[in-house]
Amino acid sequence: MVRTSDNGGRGISCFLIPSDSEGLSADPAERKMGLMGSVTATMRFDGVRVARERMLGSEGQGLKIALAGLDAGRLGIAAVATGLAQGALDLALSYAKERIVFGQPVADHQGVAFMLADMEAAVSSARATYLEAARRKDAGLSYARQAAVAKLIATDNAMRVTTDAVQILGGAGYTKDFPAERYMREAKVMQIFEGTNQIQRLIISRDLSRR
Ligand SMILES: Cc1cc2nc3c(=O)[nH]c(=O)nc-3n(C[C@H](O)[C@H](O)[C@H](O)COP(=O)(O)OP(=O)(O)OC[C@H]3O[C@@H](n4cnc5c(N)ncnc54)[C@H](O)[C@@H]3O)c2cc1C
């Protein structure tokens, strides 16, 4: 994204920049609490020269292109968060059925059984919400608000479900012998990137007040 004129939001253009461009560099990788499969680093653009032909779309369309990319990205995050929550629920359920405490499987104690029920409800509602947004996208309808709702619901639910999975595994959930603790760390970033969940609420409320 580069400012190509003083025309406010319409003065920004998008460029595809080759990774070997002179002046383009990356800061050292961030030391994160999760998402270890992906390197995260700030990119620096110091006097990088880019050919006009590398412009994505036309001049002044950059903000529009970036915002459209965010809508699609939020749908992707919602889908990933739903899968993560499903994985945490599957793990907690299989553990709770096998672990015997006070003479019966943990899953049969109502306090845990109701947690599992709430986890199932959270995963199902996340799935339904992101699929609704995805169907609108596939049909060529506007879906910015639905994508924001899906990202908000799916990632907040994933945070709750993964935290409850750690709880259901008890002490074992807090160890690295099981992936529950990793699921919980992975869920956290999803409430933050692609626009924090506070920003999703901002997008949704602004869209509602425009109707
Ligand atoms: C692992 C990881 C990968 C990332 N990858 C990318 C990437 O590929 N590309 C990229 O561009 N960025 C990336 N980011 C950055 C990410 O998108 C930002 O961290 C995120 O959007 C939040 O911005 P910030 O960190 O500047 O928080 P800030 O804007 O400083 O916000 C701090 C807090 O204030 C709240 N807040 C801010 N404004 C408001 C408001 N108006 N109303 C209410 N609350 C508000 C926020 O929700 C947050 O809780 C990545 C971040 C992480 C952690």
PDB file of C-alpha atoms and ligand atoms in Angstrom:
ATOM      1  CA  MET A   1       0.000   0.000   0.000  1.00  0.00           C
ATOM      2  CA  VAL A   2       1.502   3.307  -1.075  1.00  0.00           C
ATOM      3  CA  ARG A   3       0.127   6.852  -0.949  1.00  0.00           C
ATOM      4  CA  THR A   4       0.059   7.982  -4.578  1.00  0.00           C
ATOM      5  CA  SER A   5      -1.918  11.221  -4.137  1.00  0.00           C
ATOM      6  CA  ASP A   6      -3.325  13.497  -1.398  1.00  0.00           C
ATOM      7  CA  ASN A   7      -6.895  12.386  -2.121  1.00  0.00           C
ATOM      8  CA  GLY A   8      -7.558  10.848   1.347  1.00  0.00           C
ATOM      9  CA  GLY A   9      -8.607   7.181   1.217  1.00  0.00           C
ATOM     10  CA  ARG A  10      -8.687   7.382  -2.579  1.00  0.00           C
ATOM     11  CA  GLY A  11      -5.043   8.403  -2.709  1.00  0.00           C
ATOM     12  CA  ILE A  12      -3.717   4.977  -1.738  1.00  0.00           C
ATOM     13  CA  SER A  13      -2.598   2.357  -4.267  1.00  0.00           C
ATOM     14  CA  CYS A  14      -1.589  -1.274  -3.947  1.00  0.00           C
ATOM     15  CA  PHE A  15       1.649  -2.708  -5.362  1.00  0.00           C
ATOM     16  CA  LEU A  16       3.046  -6.222  -5.644  1.00  0.00           C
ATOM     17  CA  ILE A  17       6.678  -5.875  -4.570  1.00  0.00           C
ATOM     18  CA  PRO A  18       9.239  -8.613  -5.385  1.00  0.00           C
ATOM     19  CA  SER A  19      10.823  -9.974  -2.193  1.00  0.00           C
ATOM     20  CA  ASP A  20      14.357  -9.370  -3.569  1.00  0.00           C
ATOM     21  CA  SER A  21      13.757  -5.618  -4.153  1.00  0.00           C
ATOM     22  CA  GLU A  22      16.581  -3.341  -3.064  1.00  0.00           C
ATOM     23  CA  GLY A  23      15.646  -1.558   0.206  1.00  0.00           C
ATOM     24  CA  LEU A  24      13.167  -4.235   1.298  1.00  0.00           C
ATOM     25  CA  SER A  25      14.133  -5.992   4.539  1.00  0.00           C
ATOM     26  CA  ALA A  26      12.572  -7.819   7.484  1.00  0.00           C
ATOM     27  CA  ASP A  27      13.143  -7.129  11.186  1.00  0.00           C
ATOM     28  CA  PRO A  28      14.111 -10.130  13.361  1.00  0.00           C
ATOM     29  CA  ALA A  29      11.224 -12.563  13.831  1.00  0.00           C
ATOM     30  CA  GLU A  30       8.872 -11.803  16.742  1.00  0.00           C
ATOM     31  CA  ARG A  31       9.100 -14.122  19.768  1.00  0.00           C
ATOM     32  CA  LYS A  32       5.486 -15.251  20.069  1.00  0.00           C
ATOM     33  CA  MET A  33       3.400 -17.309  22.511  1.00  0.00           C
ATOM     34  CA  GLY A  34       2.036 -19.438  19.658  1.00  0.00           C
ATOM     35  CA  LEU A  35       1.624 -19.699  15.899  1.00  0.00           C
ATOM     36  CA  MET A  36       5.096 -21.219  15.672  1.00  0.00           C
ATOM     37  CA  GLY A  37       4.449 -22.621  12.194  1.00  0.00           C
ATOM     38  CA  SER A  38       4.484 -19.120  10.735  1.00  0.00           C
ATOM     39  CA  VAL A  39       7.237 -16.497  10.999  1.00  0.00           C
ATOM     40  CA  THR A  40       6.009 -13.008  11.955  1.00  0.00           C
ATOM     41  CA  ALA A  41       8.224  -9.985  11.301  1.00  0.00           C
ATOM     42  CA  THR A  42       7.865  -6.285  10.518  1.00  0.00           C
ATOM     43  CA  MET A  43       8.803  -5.528   6.900  1.00  0.00           C
ATOM     44  CA  ARG A  44      10.849  -2.392   6.156  1.00  0.00           C
ATOM     45  CA  PHE A  45      10.584  -0.504   2.871  1.00  0.00           C
ATOM     46  CA  ASP A  46      13.524   1.875   2.626  1.00  0.00           C
ATOM     47  CA  GLY A  47      13.572   3.765  -0.680  1.00  0.00           C
ATOM     48  CA  VAL A  48      12.227   0.742  -2.584  1.00  0.00           C
ATOM     49  CA  ARG A  49      11.615   1.588  -6.258  1.00  0.00           C
ATOM     50  CA  VAL A  50       8.669  -0.189  -7.875  1.00  0.00           C
ATOM     51  CA  ALA A  51       7.684  -0.260 -11.544  1.00  0.00           C
ATOM     52  CA  ARG A  52       4.256   1.210 -12.336  1.00  0.00           C
ATOM     53  CA  GLU A  53       3.248  -2.125 -13.957  1.00  0.00           C
ATOM     54  CA  ARG A  54       3.389  -3.718 -10.507  1.00  0.00           C
ATOM     55  CA  MET A  55       0.302  -1.771  -9.382  1.00  0.00           C
ATOM     56  CA  LEU A  56      -2.543  -4.044  -8.288  1.00  0.00           C
ATOM     57  CA  GLY A  57      -5.875  -2.804  -9.693  1.00  0.00           C
ATOM     58  CA  SER A  58      -5.862   0.843 -10.660  1.00  0.00           C
ATOM     59  CA  GLU A  59      -4.485   3.971  -9.005  1.00  0.00           C
ATOM     60  CA  GLY A  60      -6.382   5.025  -5.870  1.00  0.00           C
ATOM     61  CA  GLN A  61      -8.046   1.627  -5.368  1.00  0.00           C
ATOM     62  CA  GLY A  62      -5.557   0.398  -2.759  1.00  0.00           C
ATOM     63  CA  LEU A  63      -7.697   0.912   0.343  1.00  0.00           C
ATOM     64  CA  LYS A  64     -10.678  -0.795  -1.296  1.00  0.00           C
ATOM     65  CA  ILE A  65      -8.496  -3.773  -2.279  1.00  0.00           C
ATOM     66  CA  ALA A  66      -7.010  -4.023   1.215  1.00  0.00           C
ATOM     67  CA  LEU A  67     -10.418  -3.848   2.937  1.00  0.00           C
ATOM     68  CA  ALA A  68     -11.829  -6.528   0.601  1.00  0.00           C
ATOM     69  CA  GLY A  69      -8.810  -8.686   1.450  1.00  0.00           C
ATOM     70  CA  LEU A  70      -9.560  -8.233   5.157  1.00  0.00           C
ATOM     71  CA  ASP A  71     -13.194  -9.355   4.701  1.00  0.00           C
ATOM     72  CA  ALA A  72     -12.029 -12.584   3.018  1.00  0.00           C
ATOM     73  CA  GLY A  73      -9.251 -13.007   5.586  1.00  0.00           C
ATOM     74  CA  ARG A  74     -11.757 -12.753   8.442  1.00  0.00           C
ATOM     75  CA  LEU A  75     -13.775 -15.568   6.924  1.00  0.00           C
ATOM     76  CA  GLY A  76     -10.609 -17.692   6.786  1.00  0.00           C
ATOM     77  CA  ILE A  77      -9.777 -16.927  10.424  1.00  0.00           C
ATOM     78  CA  ALA A  78     -13.349 -17.822  11.444  1.00  0.00           C
ATOM     79  CA  ALA A  79     -13.038 -21.187   9.672  1.00  0.00           C
ATOM     80  CA  VAL A  80      -9.654 -21.912  11.278  1.00  0.00           C
ATOM     81  CA  ALA A  81     -10.956 -20.910  14.731  1.00  0.00           C
ATOM     82  CA  THR A  82     -13.936 -23.243  14.294  1.00  0.00           C
ATOM     83  CA  GLY A  83     -11.641 -26.144  13.385  1.00  0.00           C
ATOM     84  CA  LEU A  84      -9.402 -25.364  16.340  1.00  0.00           C
ATOM     85  CA  ALA A  85     -12.375 -25.324  18.721  1.00  0.00           C
ATOM     86  CA  GLN A  86     -13.656 -28.606  17.239  1.00  0.00           C
ATOM     87  CA  GLY A  87     -10.226 -30.170  17.816  1.00  0.00           C
ATOM     88  CA  ALA A  88     -10.211 -28.989  21.437  1.00  0.00           C
ATOM     89  CA  LEU A  89     -13.723 -30.355  21.994  1.00  0.00           C
ATOM     90  CA  ASP A  90     -12.794 -33.735  20.451  1.00  0.00           C
ATOM     91  CA  LEU A  91      -9.729 -33.951  22.684  1.00  0.00           C
ATOM     92  CA  ALA A  92     -11.631 -32.972  25.856  1.00  0.00           C
ATOM     93  CA  LEU A  93     -14.438 -35.415  25.089  1.00  0.00           C
ATOM     94  CA  SER A  94     -12.194 -38.418  24.476  1.00  0.00           C
ATOM     95  CA  TYR A  95     -10.149 -37.626  27.601  1.00  0.00           C
ATOM     96  CA  ALA A  96     -13.262 -37.107  29.737  1.00  0.00           C
ATOM     97  CA  LYS A  97     -14.717 -40.447  28.643  1.00  0.00           C
ATOM     98  CA  GLU A  98     -11.553 -42.341  29.613  1.00  0.00           C
ATOM     99  CA  ARG A  99     -10.448 -40.569  32.789  1.00  0.00           C
ATOM    100  CA  ILE A 100     -12.119 -42.116  35.849  1.00  0.00           C
ATOM    101  CA  VAL A 101     -12.585 -39.859  38.896  1.00  0.00           C
ATOM    102  CA  PHE A 102     -14.689 -40.711  41.969  1.00  0.00           C
ATOM    103  CA  GLY A 103     -15.651 -44.029  40.356  1.00  0.00           C
ATOM    104  CA  GLN A 104     -16.959 -42.721  37.060  1.00  0.00           C
ATOM    105  CA  PRO A 105     -15.700 -41.148  33.853  1.00  0.00           C
ATOM    106  CA  VAL A 106     -15.145 -37.403  34.186  1.00  0.00           C
ATOM    107  CA  ALA A 107     -17.608 -36.939  31.309  1.00  0.00           C
ATOM    108  CA  ASP A 108     -20.402 -38.392  33.455  1.00  0.00           C
ATOM    109  CA  HIS A 109     -20.049 -35.744  36.165  1.00  0.00           C
ATOM    110  CA  GLN A 110     -22.720 -33.189  35.352  1.00  0.00           C
ATOM    111  CA  GLY A 111     -20.406 -30.224  35.914  1.00  0.00           C
ATOM    112  CA  VAL A 112     -18.156 -31.490  33.105  1.00  0.00           C
ATOM    113  CA  ALA A 113     -20.982 -32.860  30.941  1.00  0.00           C
ATOM    114  CA  PHE A 114     -22.576 -29.398  30.827  1.00  0.00           C
ATOM    115  CA  MET A 115     -19.217 -27.818  29.937  1.00  0.00           C
ATOM    116  CA  LEU A 116     -18.964 -30.264  27.013  1.00  0.00           C
ATOM    117  CA  ALA A 117     -22.531 -29.356  25.969  1.00  0.00           C
ATOM    118  CA  ASP A 118     -21.669 -25.645  26.011  1.00  0.00           C
ATOM    119  CA  MET A 119     -18.515 -26.357  23.981  1.00  0.00           C
ATOM    120  CA  GLU A 120     -20.560 -28.225  21.360  1.00  0.00           C
ATOM    121  CA  ALA A 121     -23.042 -25.324  21.186  1.00  0.00           C
ATOM    122  CA  ALA A 122     -20.168 -22.841  20.770  1.00  0.00           C
ATOM    123  CA  VAL A 123     -18.535 -24.847  17.958  1.00  0.00           C
ATOM    124  CA  SER A 124     -21.847 -25.388  16.142  1.00  0.00           C
ATOM    125  CA  SER A 125     -22.826 -21.714  16.313  1.00  0.00           C
ATOM    126  CA  ALA A 126     -19.372 -20.660  15.070  1.00  0.00           C
ATOM    127  CA  ARG A 127     -19.649 -23.058  12.138  1.00  0.00           C
ATOM    128  CA  ALA A 128     -23.152 -21.880  11.202  1.00  0.00           C
ATOM    129  CA  THR A 129     -22.091 -18.227  11.411  1.00  0.00           C
ATOM    130  CA  TYR A 130     -19.028 -18.457   9.165  1.00  0.00           C
ATOM    131  CA  LEU A 131     -20.871 -20.643   6.649  1.00  0.00           C
ATOM    132  CA  GLU A 132     -23.605 -18.005   6.393  1.00  0.00           C
ATOM    133  CA  ALA A 133     -20.972 -15.371   5.559  1.00  0.00           C
ATOM    134  CA  ALA A 134     -19.242 -17.751   3.113  1.00  0.00           C
ATOM    135  CA  ARG A 135     -22.503 -18.444   1.286  1.00  0.00           C
ATOM    136  CA  ARG A 136     -23.076 -14.699   0.857  1.00  0.00           C
ATOM    137  CA  LYS A 137     -19.557 -14.319  -0.530  1.00  0.00           C
ATOM    138  CA  ASP A 138     -20.062 -17.227  -2.955  1.00  0.00           C
ATOM    139  CA  ALA A 139     -23.371 -15.674  -4.093  1.00  0.00           C
ATOM    140  CA  GLY A 140     -21.632 -12.363  -4.841  1.00  0.00           C
ATOM    141  CA  LEU A 141     -23.531 -10.540  -2.046  1.00  0.00           C
ATOM    142  CA  SER A 142     -21.997  -8.037   0.387  1.00  0.00           C
ATOM    143  CA  TYR A 143     -20.620  -9.920   3.390  1.00  0.00           C
ATOM    144  CA  ALA A 144     -18.378  -7.492   5.304  1.00  0.00           C
ATOM    145  CA  ARG A 145     -20.655  -7.406   8.371  1.00  0.00           C
ATOM    146  CA  GLN A 146     -21.272 -11.159   8.290  1.00  0.00           C
ATOM    147  CA  ALA A 147     -17.505 -11.787   8.025  1.00  0.00           C
ATOM    148  CA  ALA A 148     -16.903  -9.529  11.046  1.00  0.00           C
ATOM    149  CA  VAL A 149     -19.655 -11.345  13.002  1.00  0.00           C
ATOM    150  CA  ALA A 150     -18.171 -14.727  12.001  1.00  0.00           C
ATOM    151  CA  LYS A 151     -14.650 -13.697  13.047  1.00  0.00           C
ATOM    152  CA  LEU A 152     -15.923 -12.334  16.370  1.00  0.00           C
ATOM    153  CA  ILE A 153     -18.125 -15.335  17.232  1.00  0.00           C
ATOM    154  CA  ALA A 154     -15.734 -18.042  16.021  1.00  0.00           C
ATOM    155  CA  THR A 155     -12.621 -16.646  17.701  1.00  0.00           C
ATOM    156  CA  ASP A 156     -14.285 -15.695  21.020  1.00  0.00           C
ATOM    157  CA  ASN A 157     -15.875 -19.163  21.065  1.00  0.00           C
ATOM    158  CA  ALA A 158     -12.536 -20.804  20.233  1.00  0.00           C
ATOM    159  CA  MET A 159     -10.900 -18.975  23.155  1.00  0.00           C
ATOM    160  CA  ARG A 160     -13.604 -20.201  25.531  1.00  0.00           C
ATOM    161  CA  VAL A 161     -13.703 -23.763  24.186  1.00  0.00           C
ATOM    162  CA  THR A 162      -9.919 -24.229  24.224  1.00  0.00           C
ATOM    163  CA  THR A 163      -9.697 -22.797  27.759  1.00  0.00           C
ATOM    164  CA  ASP A 164     -12.437 -25.203  28.882  1.00  0.00           C
ATOM    165  CA  ALA A 165     -10.591 -28.086  27.189  1.00  0.00           C
ATOM    166  CA  VAL A 166      -7.536 -27.344  29.352  1.00  0.00           C
ATOM    167  CA  GLN A 167      -9.833 -27.297  32.396  1.00  0.00           C
ATOM    168  CA  ILE A 168     -11.458 -30.638  31.547  1.00  0.00           C
ATOM    169  CA  LEU A 169      -8.038 -32.297  31.196  1.00  0.00           C
ATOM    170  CA  GLY A 170      -7.193 -30.970  34.669  1.00  0.00           C
ATOM    171  CA  GLY A 171      -3.461 -30.942  35.483  1.00  0.00           C
ATOM    172  CA  ALA A 172      -2.745 -32.884  32.296  1.00  0.00           C
ATOM    173  CA  GLY A 173      -4.272 -30.014  30.322  1.00  0.00           C
ATOM    174  CA  TYR A 174      -1.615 -27.653  31.660  1.00  0.00           C
ATOM    175  CA  THR A 175       1.241 -29.884  30.489  1.00  0.00           C
ATOM    176  CA  LYS A 176       2.745 -30.217  27.041  1.00  0.00           C
ATOM    177  CA  ASP A 177       1.867 -33.949  27.074  1.00  0.00           C
ATOM    178  CA  PHE A 178      -1.447 -32.971  25.455  1.00  0.00           C
ATOM    179  CA  PRO A 179      -2.101 -30.327  22.780  1.00  0.00           C
ATOM    180  CA  ALA A 180      -4.831 -28.565  24.814  1.00  0.00           C
ATOM    181  CA  GLU A 181      -2.464 -25.843  26.102  1.00  0.00           C
ATOM    182  CA  ARG A 182      -1.248 -25.184  22.553  1.00  0.00           C
ATOM    183  CA  TYR A 183      -4.814 -24.924  21.268  1.00  0.00           C
ATOM    184  CA  MET A 184      -5.458 -22.286  23.943  1.00  0.00           C
ATOM    185  CA  ARG A 185      -2.384 -20.273  22.907  1.00  0.00           C
ATOM    186  CA  GLU A 186      -3.307 -20.524  19.223  1.00  0.00           C
ATOM    187  CA  ALA A 187      -6.871 -19.342  19.922  1.00  0.00           C
ATOM    188  CA  LYS A 188      -5.622 -16.133  21.573  1.00  0.00           C
ATOM    189  CA  VAL A 189      -3.985 -14.678  18.476  1.00  0.00           C
ATOM    190  CA  MET A 190      -7.172 -15.155  16.490  1.00  0.00           C
ATOM    191  CA  GLN A 191      -8.926 -12.624  18.719  1.00  0.00           C
ATOM    192  CA  ILE A 192      -6.134 -10.183  17.825  1.00  0.00           C
ATOM    193  CA  PHE A 193      -5.069 -10.366  14.178  1.00  0.00           C
ATOM    194  CA  GLU A 194      -7.046  -9.523  11.022  1.00  0.00           C
ATOM    195  CA  GLY A 195      -8.540  -6.717  13.168  1.00  0.00           C
ATOM    196  CA  THR A 196      -8.989  -7.259  16.912  1.00  0.00           C
ATOM    197  CA  ASN A 197     -12.392  -8.330  18.164  1.00  0.00           C
ATOM    198  CA  GLN A 198     -12.953  -4.816  19.494  1.00  0.00           C
ATOM    199  CA  ILE A 199     -12.537  -3.614  15.908  1.00  0.00           C
ATOM    200  CA  GLN A 200     -14.995  -6.281  14.690  1.00  0.00           C
ATOM    201  CA  ARG A 201     -17.543  -4.844  17.138  1.00  0.00           C
ATOM    202  CA  LEU A 202     -16.820  -1.383  15.742  1.00  0.00           C
ATOM    203  CA  ILE A 203     -17.403  -2.604  12.159  1.00  0.00           C
ATOM    204  CA  ILE A 204     -20.629  -4.399  13.094  1.00  0.00           C
ATOM    205  CA  SER A 205     -22.061  -1.500  15.103  1.00  0.00           C
ATOM    206  CA  ARG A 206     -21.229   1.043  12.385  1.00  0.00           C
ATOM    207  CA  ASP A 207     -22.853  -1.173   9.769  1.00  0.00           C
ATOM    208  CA  LEU A 208     -25.966  -1.576  11.946  1.00  0.00           C
ATOM    209  CA  SER A 209     -26.329   2.172  12.466  1.00  0.00           C
ATOM    210  CA  ARG A 210     -26.097   2.748   8.677  1.00  0.00           C
ATOM    211  CA  ARG A 211     -29.130   0.491   8.045  1.00  0.00           C
TER     212      ARG A 211
HETATM  213  C1  LIG B   1       0.960 -13.364  15.052  1.00  0.00           C
HETATM  214  C2  LIG B   1       0.572 -12.069  14.402  1.00  0.00           C
HETATM  215  C3  LIG B   1       0.574 -11.977  13.030  1.00  0.00           C
HETATM  216  C4  LIG B   1       0.236 -10.777  12.399  1.00  0.00           C
HETATM  217  N1  LIG B   1       0.249 -10.706  11.042  1.00  0.00           N
HETATM  218  C5  LIG B   1       0.002  -9.542  10.428  1.00  0.00           C
HETATM  219  C6  LIG B   1       0.091  -9.416   9.022  1.00  0.00           C
HETATM  220  O1  LIG B   1       0.365 -10.390   8.333  1.00  0.00           O
HETATM  221  N2  LIG B   1      -0.132  -8.209   8.456  1.00  0.00           N
HETATM  222  C7  LIG B   1      -0.458  -7.129   9.213  1.00  0.00           C
HETATM  223  O2  LIG B   1      -0.641  -6.049   8.656  1.00  0.00           O
HETATM  224  N3  LIG B   1      -0.561  -7.210  10.554  1.00  0.00           N
HETATM  225  C8  LIG B   1      -0.336  -8.385  11.177  1.00  0.00           C
HETATM  226  N4  LIG B   1      -0.426  -8.464  12.554  1.00  0.00           N
HETATM  227  C9  LIG B   1      -0.776  -7.262  13.301  1.00  0.00           C
HETATM  228  C10 LIG B   1      -2.197  -7.314  13.818  1.00  0.00           C
HETATM  229  O3  LIG B   1      -3.116  -7.209  12.760  1.00  0.00           O
HETATM  230  C11 LIG B   1      -2.355  -6.221  14.865  1.00  0.00           C
HETATM  231  O4  LIG B   1      -1.580  -6.589  15.998  1.00  0.00           O
HETATM  232  C12 LIG B   1      -3.810  -6.046  15.277  1.00  0.00           C
HETATM  233  O5  LIG B   1      -4.578  -5.548  14.209  1.00  0.00           O
HETATM  234  C13 LIG B   1      -3.964  -5.081  16.447  1.00  0.00           C
HETATM  235  O6  LIG B   1      -3.278  -3.894  16.208  1.00  0.00           O
HETATM  236  P1  LIG B   1      -2.242  -3.353  17.300  1.00  0.00           P
HETATM  237  O7  LIG B   1      -1.368  -4.497  17.705  1.00  0.00           O
HETATM  238  O8  LIG B   1      -1.608  -2.163  16.720  1.00  0.00           O
HETATM  239  O9  LIG B   1      -3.145  -3.009  18.533  1.00  0.00           O
HETATM  240  P2  LIG B   1      -3.619  -1.560  18.966  1.00  0.00           P
HETATM  241  O10 LIG B   1      -4.300  -0.882  17.825  1.00  0.00           O
HETATM  242  O11 LIG B   1      -2.492  -0.866  19.644  1.00  0.00           O
HETATM  243  O12 LIG B   1      -4.741  -1.914  20.025  1.00  0.00           O
HETATM  244  C14 LIG B   1      -4.467  -2.172  21.415  1.00  0.00           C
HETATM  245  C15 LIG B   1      -5.785  -2.536  22.087  1.00  0.00           C
HETATM  246  O13 LIG B   1      -6.712  -1.455  21.954  1.00  0.00           O
HETATM  247  C16 LIG B   1      -7.909  -1.913  21.342  1.00  0.00           C
HETATM  248  N5  LIG B   1      -8.432  -0.857  20.469  1.00  0.00           N
HETATM  249  C17 LIG B   1      -7.766  -0.175  19.512  1.00  0.00           C
HETATM  250  N6  LIG B   1      -8.574   0.695  18.886  1.00  0.00           N
HETATM  251  C18 LIG B   1      -9.782   0.560  19.472  1.00  0.00           C
HETATM  252  C19 LIG B   1     -11.051   1.198  19.290  1.00  0.00           C
HETATM  253  N7  LIG B   1     -11.243   2.141  18.357  1.00  0.00           N
HETATM  254  N8  LIG B   1     -12.083   0.812  20.083  1.00  0.00           N
HETATM  255  C20 LIG B   1     -11.909  -0.159  21.032  1.00  0.00           C
HETATM  256  N9  LIG B   1     -10.737  -0.782  21.249  1.00  0.00           N
HETATM  257  C21 LIG B   1      -9.702  -0.430  20.480  1.00  0.00           C
HETATM  258  C22 LIG B   1      -7.488  -3.129  20.528  1.00  0.00           C
HETATM  259  O14 LIG B   1      -8.590  -3.989  20.280  1.00  0.00           O
HETATM  260  C23 LIG B   1      -6.465  -3.748  21.457  1.00  0.00           C
HETATM  261  O15 LIG B   1      -7.131  -4.506  22.435  1.00  0.00           O
HETATM  262  C24 LIG B   1      -0.115  -9.664  13.190  1.00  0.00           C
HETATM  263  C25 LIG B   1      -0.141  -9.773  14.588  1.00  0.00           C
HETATM  264  C26 LIG B   1       0.192 -10.952  15.195  1.00  0.00           C
HETATM  265  C27 LIG B   1       0.158 -11.043  16.695  1.00  0.00           C
END
